[in-house]
Tab-separated table of C-alpha atoms in Angstrom:
chain	number	residue	atom	x	y	z
Z	1	MET	CA	-4.483	2.193	26.855
Z	2	LEU	CA	-5.966	-0.675	24.878
Z	3	TYR	CA	-8.355	-2.746	26.934
Z	4	GLN	CA	-9.538	-6.311	26.417
Z	5	VAL	CA	-13.121	-7.143	27.367
Z	6	LEU	CA	-15.342	-10.203	27.218
Z	7	ASP	CA	-18.659	-10.264	25.405
Z	8	ARG	CA	-21.652	-12.267	26.631
Z	9	SER	CA	-20.484	-15.381	24.797
Z	10	GLY	CA	-17.037	-15.251	26.446
Z	11	SER	CA	-15.081	-14.025	23.412
Z	12	VAL	CA	-12.208	-11.600	23.966
Z	13	LEU	CA	-12.775	-8.221	22.341
Z	14	GLN	CA	-10.397	-5.288	21.806
Z	15	LEU	CA	-9.759	-2.498	19.335
Z	16	PRO	CA	-8.155	-4.082	16.263
Z	17	TYR	CA	-4.343	-4.229	16.259
Z	18	ASP	CA	-4.196	-5.275	12.600
Z	19	LEU	CA	-6.500	-6.420	9.791
Z	20	THR	CA	-5.081	-9.925	9.356
Z	21	LEU	CA	-6.376	-11.417	12.608
Z	22	PRO	CA	-10.036	-10.358	12.221
Z	23	PHE	CA	-10.060	-11.467	8.578
Z	24	ALA	CA	-8.561	-14.839	9.534
Z	25	ARG	CA	-11.306	-15.227	12.134
Z	26	LEU	CA	-13.917	-14.420	9.481
Z	27	LEU	CA	-12.455	-17.005	7.081
Z	28	GLY	CA	-12.512	-19.619	9.845
Z	29	ARG	CA	-16.181	-19.070	10.603
Z	30	THR	CA	-17.783	-17.841	7.371
Z	31	LYS	CA	-17.487	-18.940	3.779
Z	32	ILE	CA	-16.863	-15.969	1.489
Z	33	LYS	CA	-17.151	-15.929	-2.286
Z	34	ALA	CA	-14.440	-13.341	-2.885
Z	35	HIS	CA	-11.138	-14.827	-4.030
Z	36	LYS	CA	-9.071	-11.629	-3.840
Z	37	VAL	CA	-9.875	-9.026	-1.237
Z	38	TYR	CA	-8.539	-5.626	-0.232
Z	39	ARG	CA	-9.397	-3.657	2.872
Z	40	ILE	CA	-8.543	-0.159	4.098
Z	41	ASP	CA	-9.292	0.504	7.737
Z	42	CYS	CA	-7.930	1.747	11.066
Z	43	VAL	CA	-5.888	-0.059	13.703
Z	44	TYR	CA	-4.845	1.025	17.165
Z	45	ARG	CA	-1.825	1.153	19.468
Z	46	SER	CA	-1.444	1.983	23.139
Z	47	ASN	CA	-0.385	5.572	23.732
Z	48	GLU	CA	2.584	4.960	26.023
Z	49	LYS	CA	3.494	8.662	26.193
Z	50	ASP	CA	0.084	9.605	27.589
Z	51	GLU	CA	-1.921	6.670	28.912
Z	52	SER	CA	-4.769	8.967	29.952
Z	53	ALA	CA	-5.332	9.890	26.299
Z	54	GLY	CA	-7.055	7.706	23.754
Z	55	PRO	CA	-5.159	5.046	21.803
Z	56	LEU	CA	-3.074	5.945	18.750
Z	57	LYS	CA	-4.894	5.386	15.473
Z	58	PHE	CA	-3.292	4.361	12.174
Z	59	LYS	CA	-4.435	3.375	8.707
Z	60	GLU	CA	-3.649	-0.027	7.201
Z	61	ILE	CA	-4.183	-1.410	3.717
Z	62	ASP	CA	-4.460	-5.186	3.374
Z	63	PHE	CA	-4.587	-7.325	0.252
Z	64	ASP	CA	-5.387	-11.048	0.555
Z	65	ILE	CA	-5.768	-14.005	-1.790
Z	66	VAL	CA	-7.959	-16.817	-0.481
Z	67	THR	CA	-7.854	-20.433	-1.676
Z	68	ASN	CA	-10.453	-23.095	-0.959
Z	69	ALA	CA	-9.776	-26.198	1.085
Z	70	ASN	CA	-9.984	-28.469	-1.968
Z	71	ASP	CA	-7.666	-26.375	-4.177
Z	72	PRO	CA	-4.419	-28.147	-5.219
Z	73	VAL	CA	-1.369	-27.200	-3.129
Z	74	ASP	CA	0.373	-26.145	-6.351
Z	75	TYR	CA	-1.618	-22.909	-6.137
Z	76	LEU	CA	0.013	-21.872	-2.850
Z	77	PRO	CA	3.456	-20.702	-4.093
Z	78	PHE	CA	1.775	-19.222	-7.182
Z	79	TYR	CA	-0.538	-16.998	-5.119
Z	80	ASP	CA	2.239	-16.207	-2.631
Z	81	ALA	CA	4.226	-14.767	-5.535
Z	82	GLU	CA	1.210	-12.897	-6.887
Z	83	CYS	CA	0.604	-11.302	-3.485
Z	84	ILE	CA	4.255	-10.198	-3.304
Z	85	ARG	CA	3.988	-8.846	-6.853
Z	86	VAL	CA	1.192	-6.541	-5.699
Z	87	GLY	CA	3.651	-5.162	-3.142
Z	88	ALA	CA	6.202	-4.700	-5.927
Z	89	GLU	CA	3.601	-2.799	-7.977
Z	90	ILE	CA	3.058	-0.435	-5.065
Z	91	VAL	CA	6.799	0.226	-4.948
Z	92	ASN	CA	6.797	0.997	-8.688
Z	93	ILE	CA	3.868	3.392	-8.349
Z	94	PHE	CA	5.465	5.732	-5.800
Z	95	PRO	CA	8.050	8.021	-7.433
Z	96	PHE	CA	10.061	8.617	-4.240
Z	97	LEU	CA	10.866	4.904	-3.895
Z	98	LYS	CA	13.978	3.915	-5.844
Z	99	ILE	CA	14.095	0.272	-6.909
Z	100	GLN	CA	17.772	-0.027	-5.957
Z	101	ASN	CA	16.898	0.962	-2.371
Z	102	VAL	CA	14.138	-1.633	-2.000
Z	103	LYS	CA	14.453	-5.328	-1.124
Z	104	ILE	CA	11.974	-8.147	-0.695
Z	105	LEU	CA	13.083	-10.318	2.227
Z	106	LEU	CA	11.628	-13.832	2.189
Z	107	ASN	CA	11.508	-16.384	4.954
Z	108	HIS	CA	9.540	-19.469	5.902
Z	109	CYS	CA	8.209	-20.118	9.372
Z	110	GLY	CA	9.553	-23.662	9.108
Z	111	LEU	CA	13.016	-22.325	8.296
Z	112	MET	CA	13.037	-19.864	11.187
Z	113	GLU	CA	11.813	-22.403	13.733
Z	114	THR	CA	14.316	-25.016	12.520
Z	115	VAL	CA	17.230	-22.567	12.786
Z	116	LEU	CA	16.208	-21.530	16.307
Z	117	GLU	CA	15.829	-25.173	17.327
Z	118	TYR	CA	19.260	-25.966	15.883
Z	119	CYS	CA	20.794	-23.096	17.870
Z	120	GLY	CA	19.326	-24.456	21.114
Z	121	ILE	CA	16.247	-22.293	21.668
Z	122	GLU	CA	13.561	-24.106	23.640
Z	123	THR	CA	10.181	-24.611	21.942
Z	124	ALA	CA	8.364	-22.451	24.503
Z	125	GLN	CA	10.709	-19.541	23.763
Z	126	ILE	CA	10.694	-19.696	19.949
Z	127	GLN	CA	7.841	-17.196	19.481
Z	128	ILE	CA	9.311	-14.427	21.636
Z	129	VAL	CA	12.864	-15.039	20.366
Z	130	SER	CA	11.717	-14.844	16.743
Z	131	ARG	CA	9.909	-11.570	17.504
Z	132	ILE	CA	13.028	-9.989	19.013
Z	133	LEU	CA	15.308	-11.223	16.212
Z	134	SER	CA	12.913	-9.932	13.536
Z	135	GLU	CA	13.584	-6.415	14.848
Z	136	VAL	CA	17.322	-6.657	14.135
Z	137	GLY	CA	18.217	-4.106	11.491
Z	138	PHE	CA	15.143	-2.004	12.231
Z	139	THR	CA	14.624	-0.924	15.840
Z	140	LYS	CA	17.523	-2.983	17.227
Z	141	ASN	CA	20.969	-4.189	16.239
Z	142	MET	CA	22.190	-7.728	16.944
Z	143	LYS	CA	24.125	-6.654	20.036
Z	144	GLU	CA	20.994	-5.124	21.588
Z	145	ALA	CA	18.941	-8.207	20.705
Z	146	LYS	CA	21.504	-10.496	22.351
Z	147	THR	CA	21.410	-8.381	25.523
Z	148	ILE	CA	17.619	-8.612	25.708
Z	149	LEU	CA	17.635	-12.368	25.099
Z	150	LYS	CA	20.246	-12.899	27.804
Z	151	GLN	CA	18.650	-10.653	30.422
Z	152	GLU	CA	14.977	-11.465	29.884
Z	153	LEU	CA	15.101	-15.111	28.764
Z	154	ASN	CA	18.384	-16.165	30.367
Z	155	ILE	CA	19.700	-17.568	27.081
Z	156	SER	CA	23.316	-18.722	27.303
Z	157	SER	CA	26.204	-17.023	25.493
Z	158	THR	CA	26.869	-20.215	23.519
Z	159	VAL	CA	23.359	-20.184	22.058
Z	160	LEU	CA	23.568	-16.447	21.346
Z	161	ASN	CA	26.821	-16.925	19.439
Z	162	GLU	CA	25.166	-19.657	17.383
Z	163	LEU	CA	22.319	-17.265	16.519
Z	164	VAL	CA	24.753	-14.616	15.249
Z	165	GLN	CA	25.943	-17.016	12.530
Z	166	PHE	CA	22.449	-17.054	11.003
Z	167	ASP	CA	22.078	-13.278	10.935
Z	168	PHE	CA	22.462	-12.785	7.182
Z	169	SER	CA	20.476	-11.921	4.073
Z	170	ASN	CA	21.394	-13.244	0.641
Z	171	ASN	CA	20.067	-14.698	-2.605
Z	172	ILE	CA	18.642	-18.200	-2.410
Z	173	SER	CA	21.668	-19.888	-3.926
Z	174	SER	CA	24.151	-18.335	-1.472
Z	175	CYS	CA	21.683	-18.807	1.381
Z	176	THR	CA	21.322	-22.532	0.632
Z	177	THR	CA	25.098	-22.975	0.507
Z	178	LYS	CA	25.625	-21.154	3.802
Z	179	LEU	CA	22.833	-22.975	5.669
Z	180	THR	CA	24.101	-26.345	4.417
Z	181	LYS	CA	27.595	-25.500	5.620
Z	182	LEU	CA	26.406	-24.282	9.060
Z	183	MET	CA	24.052	-27.236	9.654
Z	184	LEU	CA	26.119	-29.968	7.990
Z	185	ASP	CA	25.258	-33.485	9.238
Z	186	SER	CA	22.316	-32.162	11.278
Z	187	PRO	CA	19.052	-34.149	10.925
Z	188	LEU	CA	17.279	-30.780	10.896
Z	189	LEU	CA	18.785	-29.949	7.513
Z	190	THR	CA	15.986	-31.885	5.774
Z	191	ARG	CA	13.416	-29.444	7.152
Z	192	VAL	CA	15.562	-26.530	5.976
Z	193	ASP	CA	15.709	-28.020	2.460
Z	194	THR	CA	11.905	-28.373	2.399
Z	195	ALA	CA	11.430	-24.727	3.330
Z	196	LEU	CA	14.051	-23.538	0.817
Z	197	ASN	CA	12.481	-25.604	-1.967
Z	198	TYR	CA	9.149	-23.877	-1.325
Z	199	LEU	CA	10.786	-20.438	-1.307
Z	200	GLY	CA	12.556	-21.396	-4.546
Z	201	LYS	CA	9.168	-21.995	-6.197
Z	202	VAL	CA	7.941	-18.579	-5.047
Z	203	ILE	CA	11.097	-16.875	-6.373
Z	204	SER	CA	10.685	-18.703	-9.689
Z	205	TYR	CA	7.158	-17.266	-10.052
Z	206	LEU	CA	8.401	-13.793	-9.105
Z	207	LYS	CA	10.874	-13.970	-11.998
Z	208	LYS	CA	8.076	-15.015	-14.350
Z	209	PHE	CA	6.005	-12.094	-13.061
Z	210	GLU	CA	8.997	-9.872	-13.946
Z	211	VAL	CA	9.394	-8.471	-10.436
Z	212	ASP	CA	12.488	-6.291	-10.768
Z	213	ILE	CA	13.162	-5.808	-7.034
Z	214	THR	CA	16.020	-7.645	-5.325
Z	215	VAL	CA	14.757	-10.763	-3.537
Z	216	GLU	CA	16.754	-12.257	-0.646
Z	217	ILE	CA	16.321	-14.944	1.989
Z	218	ASN	CA	16.692	-13.858	5.624
Z	219	PRO	CA	16.370	-16.608	8.282
Z	220	PHE	CA	15.286	-14.120	10.967
Z	221	CYS	CA	12.921	-12.047	8.825
Z	222	GLY	CA	9.342	-12.371	10.019
Z	223	TYR	CA	7.164	-9.422	10.978
Z	224	ASN	CA	4.441	-10.850	13.256
Z	225	ALA	CA	5.809	-14.337	12.598
Z	226	HIS	CA	3.360	-16.148	14.908
Z	227	PHE	CA	0.598	-15.422	12.377
Z	228	TYR	CA	2.353	-17.415	9.659
Z	229	LYS	CA	3.003	-20.817	11.225
Z	230	SER	CA	4.260	-23.358	8.682
Z	231	GLY	CA	4.031	-20.805	5.877
Z	232	LEU	CA	5.860	-18.164	3.894
Z	233	MET	CA	6.723	-14.774	5.436
Z	234	PHE	CA	7.975	-11.673	3.633
Z	235	VAL	CA	8.884	-8.054	4.295
Z	236	ILE	CA	9.311	-5.307	1.677
Z	237	VAL	CA	11.991	-2.952	2.971
Z	238	HIS	CA	13.091	0.504	1.834
Z	239	GLU	CA	16.588	1.440	2.969
Z	240	GLU	CA	18.203	4.815	2.406
Z	241	LYS	CA	19.338	6.597	5.574
Z	242	PHE	CA	17.059	4.392	7.633
Z	243	LYS	CA	15.244	1.111	7.084
Z	244	SER	CA	11.508	1.421	6.661
Z	245	VAL	CA	8.965	-1.341	6.187
Z	246	ILE	CA	6.766	-0.666	3.161
Z	247	GLY	CA	4.754	-3.850	3.524
Z	248	ALA	CA	4.821	-7.241	5.185
Z	249	GLY	CA	2.794	-10.414	5.119
Z	250	GLY	CA	2.709	-14.137	4.605
Z	251	ARG	CA	0.556	-17.244	4.451
Z	252	TYR	CA	-1.681	-17.519	7.508
Z	253	GLY	CA	-3.646	-20.738	6.999
Z	254	GLY	CA	-2.515	-21.910	10.446
Z	255	LEU	CA	-4.021	-18.807	12.040
Z	256	ILE	CA	-7.342	-19.460	10.285
Z	257	THR	CA	-7.364	-23.007	11.692
Z	258	GLU	CA	-6.547	-21.760	15.185
Z	259	LEU	CA	-9.376	-19.240	15.198
Z	260	ALA	CA	-12.009	-21.521	13.639
Z	261	ARG	CA	-14.594	-22.976	15.979
Z	262	ASN	CA	-14.853	-26.755	16.037
Z	263	LYS	CA	-14.068	-27.188	12.351
Z	264	SER	CA	-11.822	-29.702	10.686
Z	265	PRO	CA	-8.653	-28.109	9.245
Z	266	LYS	CA	-9.329	-29.970	5.990
Z	267	SER	CA	-12.556	-28.002	5.511
Z	268	LEU	CA	-11.001	-24.554	6.038
Z	269	PRO	CA	-9.646	-22.164	3.413
Z	270	ASN	CA	-6.069	-20.951	3.206
Z	271	ALA	CA	-4.915	-17.390	2.578
Z	272	VAL	CA	-1.878	-15.236	1.910
Z	273	GLY	CA	-1.923	-11.537	2.698
Z	274	LEU	CA	0.017	-8.298	2.361
Z	275	ARG	CA	-0.136	-5.475	4.903
Z	276	VAL	CA	0.910	-2.051	3.586
Z	277	ALA	CA	2.286	0.751	5.772
Z	278	TRP	CA	-0.151	3.501	4.847
Z	279	ASP	CA	1.426	6.163	7.091
Z	280	PHE	CA	4.942	5.725	5.705
Z	281	LEU	CA	3.732	5.965	2.098
Z	282	PHE	CA	1.345	8.851	2.753
Z	283	ASN	CA	3.807	10.985	4.729
Z	284	SER	CA	6.673	10.300	2.322
Z	285	MET	CA	4.538	11.162	-0.719
Z	286	LYS	CA	3.331	14.339	0.997
Z	287	LYS	CA	6.918	15.484	1.595
Z	288	TYR	CA	7.839	14.562	-1.970
Z	289	GLN	CA	5.047	16.732	-3.394
Z	290	GLU	CA	5.880	19.651	-1.103
Z	291	ILE	CA	9.379	19.808	-2.597
Z	292	PHE	CA	7.969	20.861	-5.970
Z	293	ASN	CA	4.833	22.663	-4.844
Z	294	ASN	CA	7.043	25.127	-2.974
Z	295	GLY	CA	8.915	25.891	-6.185
Z	296	ASP	CA	12.149	24.513	-4.766
Z	297	LYS	CA	13.113	22.637	-7.918
Z	298	MET	CA	16.684	23.910	-7.839
Z	299	SER	CA	17.380	22.722	-4.307
Z	300	LYS	CA	19.561	19.690	-3.663
Z	301	VAL	CA	16.565	17.723	-2.418
Z	302	ALA	CA	14.516	18.531	-5.514
Z	303	ASN	CA	17.409	17.723	-7.845
Z	304	LYS	CA	17.608	14.319	-6.226
Z	305	PHE	CA	14.181	13.507	-7.708
Z	306	GLN	CA	14.679	15.164	-11.100
Z	307	LYS	CA	14.985	11.859	-12.966
Z	308	VAL	CA	12.466	9.741	-11.117
Z	309	LYS	CA	10.594	6.937	-12.827
Z	310	LYS	CA	7.272	7.753	-14.443
Z	311	SER	CA	4.364	6.897	-12.205
Z	312	SER	CA	1.167	5.198	-13.361
Z	313	VAL	CA	-0.793	7.329	-10.905
Z	314	ASP	CA	-1.688	11.016	-11.172
Z	315	TRP	CA	-1.099	11.958	-7.540
Z	316	MET	CA	-2.937	15.267	-7.760
Z	317	THR	CA	-6.681	14.731	-7.490
Z	318	GLN	CA	-8.503	16.241	-10.447
Z	319	LYS	CA	-11.353	18.445	-9.326
Z	320	CYS	CA	-13.305	18.214	-12.593
Z	321	ASP	CA	-12.960	18.096	-16.388
Z	322	VAL	CA	-13.073	21.840	-16.954
Z	323	LEU	CA	-12.991	24.982	-14.829
Z	324	ILE	CA	-14.884	28.109	-15.874
Z	325	GLY	CA	-13.169	31.447	-15.418
Z	326	ILE	CA	-15.166	34.688	-15.357
Z	327	PHE	CA	-13.894	38.277	-15.290
Z	328	THR	CA	-17.070	39.748	-13.792
Z	329	THR	CA	-19.613	38.346	-11.336
Z	330	ASN	CA	-22.437	39.667	-13.551
Z	331	LEU	CA	-22.017	36.491	-15.614
Z	332	LEU	CA	-23.249	34.436	-12.632
Z	333	LYS	CA	-26.802	35.682	-13.171
Z	334	GLU	CA	-27.605	33.910	-16.468
Z	335	VAL	CA	-24.546	32.917	-18.487
Z	336	VAL	CA	-22.781	30.649	-15.986
Z	337	PRO	CA	-25.898	28.678	-14.875
Z	338	TYR	CA	-26.833	28.053	-18.510
Z	339	LEU	CA	-23.294	27.011	-19.399
Z	340	LEU	CA	-22.897	24.673	-16.402
Z	341	ASN	CA	-26.225	23.016	-17.097
Z	342	GLU	CA	-25.262	22.336	-20.732
Z	343	LEU	CA	-21.888	20.878	-19.715
Z	344	TRP	CA	-23.325	18.700	-16.973
Z	345	ARG	CA	-26.065	17.424	-19.291
Z	346	ALA	CA	-23.341	16.402	-21.769
Z	347	GLY	CA	-21.521	14.374	-19.102
Z	348	ILE	CA	-18.735	16.925	-18.578
Z	349	SER	CA	-17.889	17.755	-14.961
Z	350	ALA	CA	-17.366	21.480	-14.508
Z	351	ASP	CA	-17.051	24.118	-11.808
Z	352	VAL	CA	-16.530	27.860	-11.502
Z	353	ILE	CA	-13.273	29.427	-10.341
Z	354	LYS	CA	-14.212	31.631	-7.383
Z	355	ASN	CA	-12.668	34.948	-6.331
Z	356	LYS	CA	-10.131	34.987	-9.179
Z	357	LEU	CA	-10.574	37.778	-11.692
Z	358	SER	CA	-7.207	37.774	-13.455
Z	359	LEU	CA	-6.120	35.315	-16.121
Z	360	GLU	CA	-2.936	34.373	-14.234
Z	361	ASP	CA	-4.804	33.687	-10.975
Z	362	MET	CA	-7.311	31.486	-12.799
Z	363	VAL	CA	-4.582	29.409	-14.432
Z	364	ASN	CA	-2.794	29.018	-11.093
Z	365	GLN	CA	-6.032	27.855	-9.490
Z	366	ALA	CA	-6.575	25.293	-12.252
Z	367	GLN	CA	-3.040	23.963	-11.762
Z	368	ASP	CA	-3.645	23.647	-8.016
Z	369	ASP	CA	-6.837	21.687	-8.746
Z	370	ASN	CA	-5.025	19.559	-11.371
Z	371	VAL	CA	-7.537	20.589	-14.052
Z	372	LYS	CA	-6.130	20.719	-17.581
Z	373	LEU	CA	-8.944	22.637	-19.312
Z	374	VAL	CA	-9.966	26.213	-18.448
Z	375	LEU	CA	-12.897	27.893	-20.171
Z	376	PHE	CA	-12.687	31.700	-20.074
Z	377	ILE	CA	-15.977	33.577	-20.561
Z	378	LYS	CA	-15.501	37.013	-22.043
Z	379	ALA	CA	-16.913	39.859	-19.965
Z	380	GLN	CA	-19.270	41.076	-22.700
Z	381	THR	CA	-20.898	37.660	-23.169
Z	382	THR	CA	-24.682	37.505	-22.896
Z	383	LEU	CA	-27.117	34.603	-22.723
Z	384	SER	CA	-28.380	35.383	-26.223
Z	385	ALA	CA	-24.812	35.238	-27.566
Z	386	LEU	CA	-24.498	31.682	-26.195
Z	387	GLN	CA	-27.856	30.564	-27.557
Z	388	ARG	CA	-27.315	31.643	-31.158
Z	389	GLU	CA	-27.077	28.759	-33.612
Z	390	LYS	CA	-25.102	30.419	-36.419
Z	391	PRO	CA	-21.336	31.059	-36.343
Z	392	SER	CA	-20.136	34.585	-35.746
Z	393	LYS	CA	-16.868	36.487	-35.918
Z	394	TYR	CA	-17.233	37.224	-32.196
Z	395	LYS	CA	-16.506	34.134	-30.101
Z	396	PRO	CA	-17.836	34.494	-26.528
Z	397	MET	CA	-15.528	31.828	-25.015
Z	398	ARG	CA	-11.909	30.712	-25.115
Z	399	LEU	CA	-10.789	27.196	-24.073
Z	400	ARG	CA	-7.223	26.765	-22.862
Z	401	ASN	CA	-5.491	23.378	-22.660
Z	402	LEU	CA	-2.832	23.733	-19.959
Z	403	ASP	CA	-1.031	20.618	-21.177
Z	404	THR	CA	-0.538	21.759	-24.756
Z	405	LYS	CA	-0.700	25.509	-23.899
Z	406	THR	CA	-3.106	26.129	-26.780
Z	407	ASP	CA	-6.192	28.389	-26.881
Z	408	ILE	CA	-9.340	27.790	-28.955
Z	409	GLU	CA	-11.971	30.485	-29.597
Z	410	LEU	CA	-15.449	28.947	-29.381
Z	411	ASP	CA	-19.160	29.387	-29.921
Z	412	MET	CA	-21.620	27.509	-27.730
Z	413	PHE	CA	-22.758	25.083	-30.448
Z	414	GLU	CA	-19.174	23.762	-30.887
Z	415	LEU	CA	-18.147	23.863	-27.218
Z	416	ILE	CA	-19.259	20.358	-26.146
Z	417	SER	CA	-17.571	18.498	-29.002
Z	418	VAL	CA	-14.312	20.436	-28.594
Z	419	ILE	CA	-14.140	19.861	-24.823
Z	420	LYS	CA	-14.794	16.138	-25.276
Z	421	CYS	CA	-12.091	15.933	-27.917
Z	422	GLU	CA	-9.578	17.740	-25.700
Z	423	ARG	CA	-10.561	15.606	-22.708
Z	424	ASN	CA	-10.055	12.396	-24.688
Z	425	SER	CA	-6.644	13.626	-25.802
Z	426	ILE	CA	-5.623	14.277	-22.182
Z	427	ASN	CA	-6.946	10.893	-21.044
Z	428	SER	CA	-5.208	9.020	-23.853
Z	429	SER	CA	-1.849	10.515	-22.864
Z	430	GLY	CA	-2.500	9.214	-19.351
Z	431	ASP	CA	-3.349	5.757	-20.713
Z	432	GLU	CA	0.002	5.613	-22.517
Z	433	ASN	CA	1.700	6.147	-19.177
Z	434	LEU	CA	-0.363	3.366	-17.625
Z	435	GLN	CA	0.752	0.967	-20.354
Z	436	GLU	CA	4.331	1.458	-19.176
Z	437	HIS	CA	3.297	0.004	-15.813
Z	438	PRO	CA	0.826	-2.853	-16.498
Z	439	ARG	CA	-1.091	-3.902	-13.433
Z	440	SER	CA	-1.466	-7.513	-12.414
Z	441	THR	CA	-4.789	-9.258	-12.282
Z	442	ALA	CA	-4.296	-9.324	-8.540
Z	443	MET	CA	-5.307	-5.679	-8.408
Z	444	ALA	CA	-8.797	-6.541	-9.685
Z	445	THR	CA	-10.093	-7.362	-6.251
Z	446	THR	CA	-13.140	-7.139	-4.067
Z	447	ASN	CA	-13.370	-4.660	-1.217
Z	448	THR	CA	-14.906	-6.257	1.834
Z	449	ASN	CA	-16.921	-4.456	4.454
Z	450	ASN	CA	-14.627	-2.445	6.693
Z	451	SER	CA	-15.944	-4.129	9.805
Z	452	PHE	CA	-12.976	-6.490	10.069
Z	453	GLY	CA	-10.683	-4.214	12.038
Z	454	ASP	CA	-7.805	-1.832	11.409
Z	455	HIS	CA	-4.172	-0.890	10.631
Z	456	ALA	CA	-0.807	-1.614	12.164
Z	457	HIS	CA	1.898	1.011	12.292
Z	458	MET	CA	4.574	-0.958	10.447
Z	459	ASN	CA	7.215	1.746	10.505
Z	460	THR	CA	7.917	0.870	14.127
Z	461	LEU	CA	8.372	-2.815	14.637
Z	462	GLU	CA	6.829	-2.955	18.066
Z	463	GLU	CA	5.067	-6.285	18.197
Z	464	ASN	CA	3.618	-6.841	21.646
Z	465	HIS	CA	0.413	-8.093	20.118
Z	466	LYS	CA	-1.049	-11.273	21.491
Z	467	PHE	CA	-4.324	-12.948	20.699
Z	468	ILE	CA	-6.338	-15.219	22.926
Z	469	VAL	CA	-8.772	-17.851	21.740
Z	470	VAL	CA	-11.504	-18.484	24.262
Z	471	PRO	CA	-13.402	-21.749	23.593
Z	472	ASN	CA	-17.109	-21.136	23.447
Z	473	ASN	CA	-19.270	-24.201	22.967
Z	474	ALA	CA	-22.486	-22.467	23.900
């Protein structure tokens, strides 16, 4: 279970449910210099299957853009769009995510609250109703949501039928037309227009940022909507067999104000943030890699990914620049230590392949470690052969580039320059791939101390989270 406790000052403490709330509290109480911030940390959930066990632990990645209190309001839609673009970049990075299966769903807290008010939902019920409706299409369908609203909140059938009319997702033009038609002659339509105008500005920036993912307006979209009062909300959704939330976020200036202690709202910063579902991305990428690592390239599942987009990330961690392969352990006495020391001194990271004495096994090990250069030391090589300064017909080493599948016979005095040349060639080919996926300036951020809190499991839209503000004037 997750417990809430009071500290000596009367503040409510608990294991972090997400990273947004603790960061909003920090912004409300402390002035930070960082303008763009990312955090990677853990968050917790109650273990309902076994309450005697510890809480469930998940990873969350958050990216936030903070604006100062005196910054012009024109910056708000601009930074909202930039934050969403970071989410779009993440989608483009992962090869298993197909653009045509991903959507960015936008909403505005003002739009959602106005629609619920128009349908007849009482003000006191808006928060819980919006939470239940935001789960439609994920963990619930509309019929199940209506049943819950009727049984738990005693909402009338007339109101429920009104809500069904607003259960749609469409481009901003079609959305505006439909909302105008549904709310014709209602005085609340002015508030809807204000919210749609703001969303229109954000969409305009997204087009200028060349975000190539479908963007739609959904009046009931709003993961953790109570964080984003009077601001933008968005969810990045991947839909194939099932809907999965890749990321979600919004503008939470209202939350900062609510958590600040005795400060004027005019003196407080504003912020927009993105929460990324680490577990969904990690587990999906792991399965994706296993398809090919198992040599199952001819299977139906592997064929499905044959023509994936190029990724700007090399997903296999590179152990070092070059691996050294030896055919006898006698070389460990003098030759290998001398060779490693020379490579390290030249700024080349290197390691020895252990327990592999055949050429094929060494190459396989290098491929597993994602190392492109393998240096084979011939069995007859001696320390004196490495230390000679004049060229000889006998070359004690052979360097293999696994990318180009070429071998180069080498003496020690030419080894460093050749390895650096080959390494630069490998790195430059990687840079060309990166140029195909330029990164936004938003990715040049500051990592804050991971003491803020931790990650929400966004693949399951269980949102029973509540926060309590305890006044403390001591």
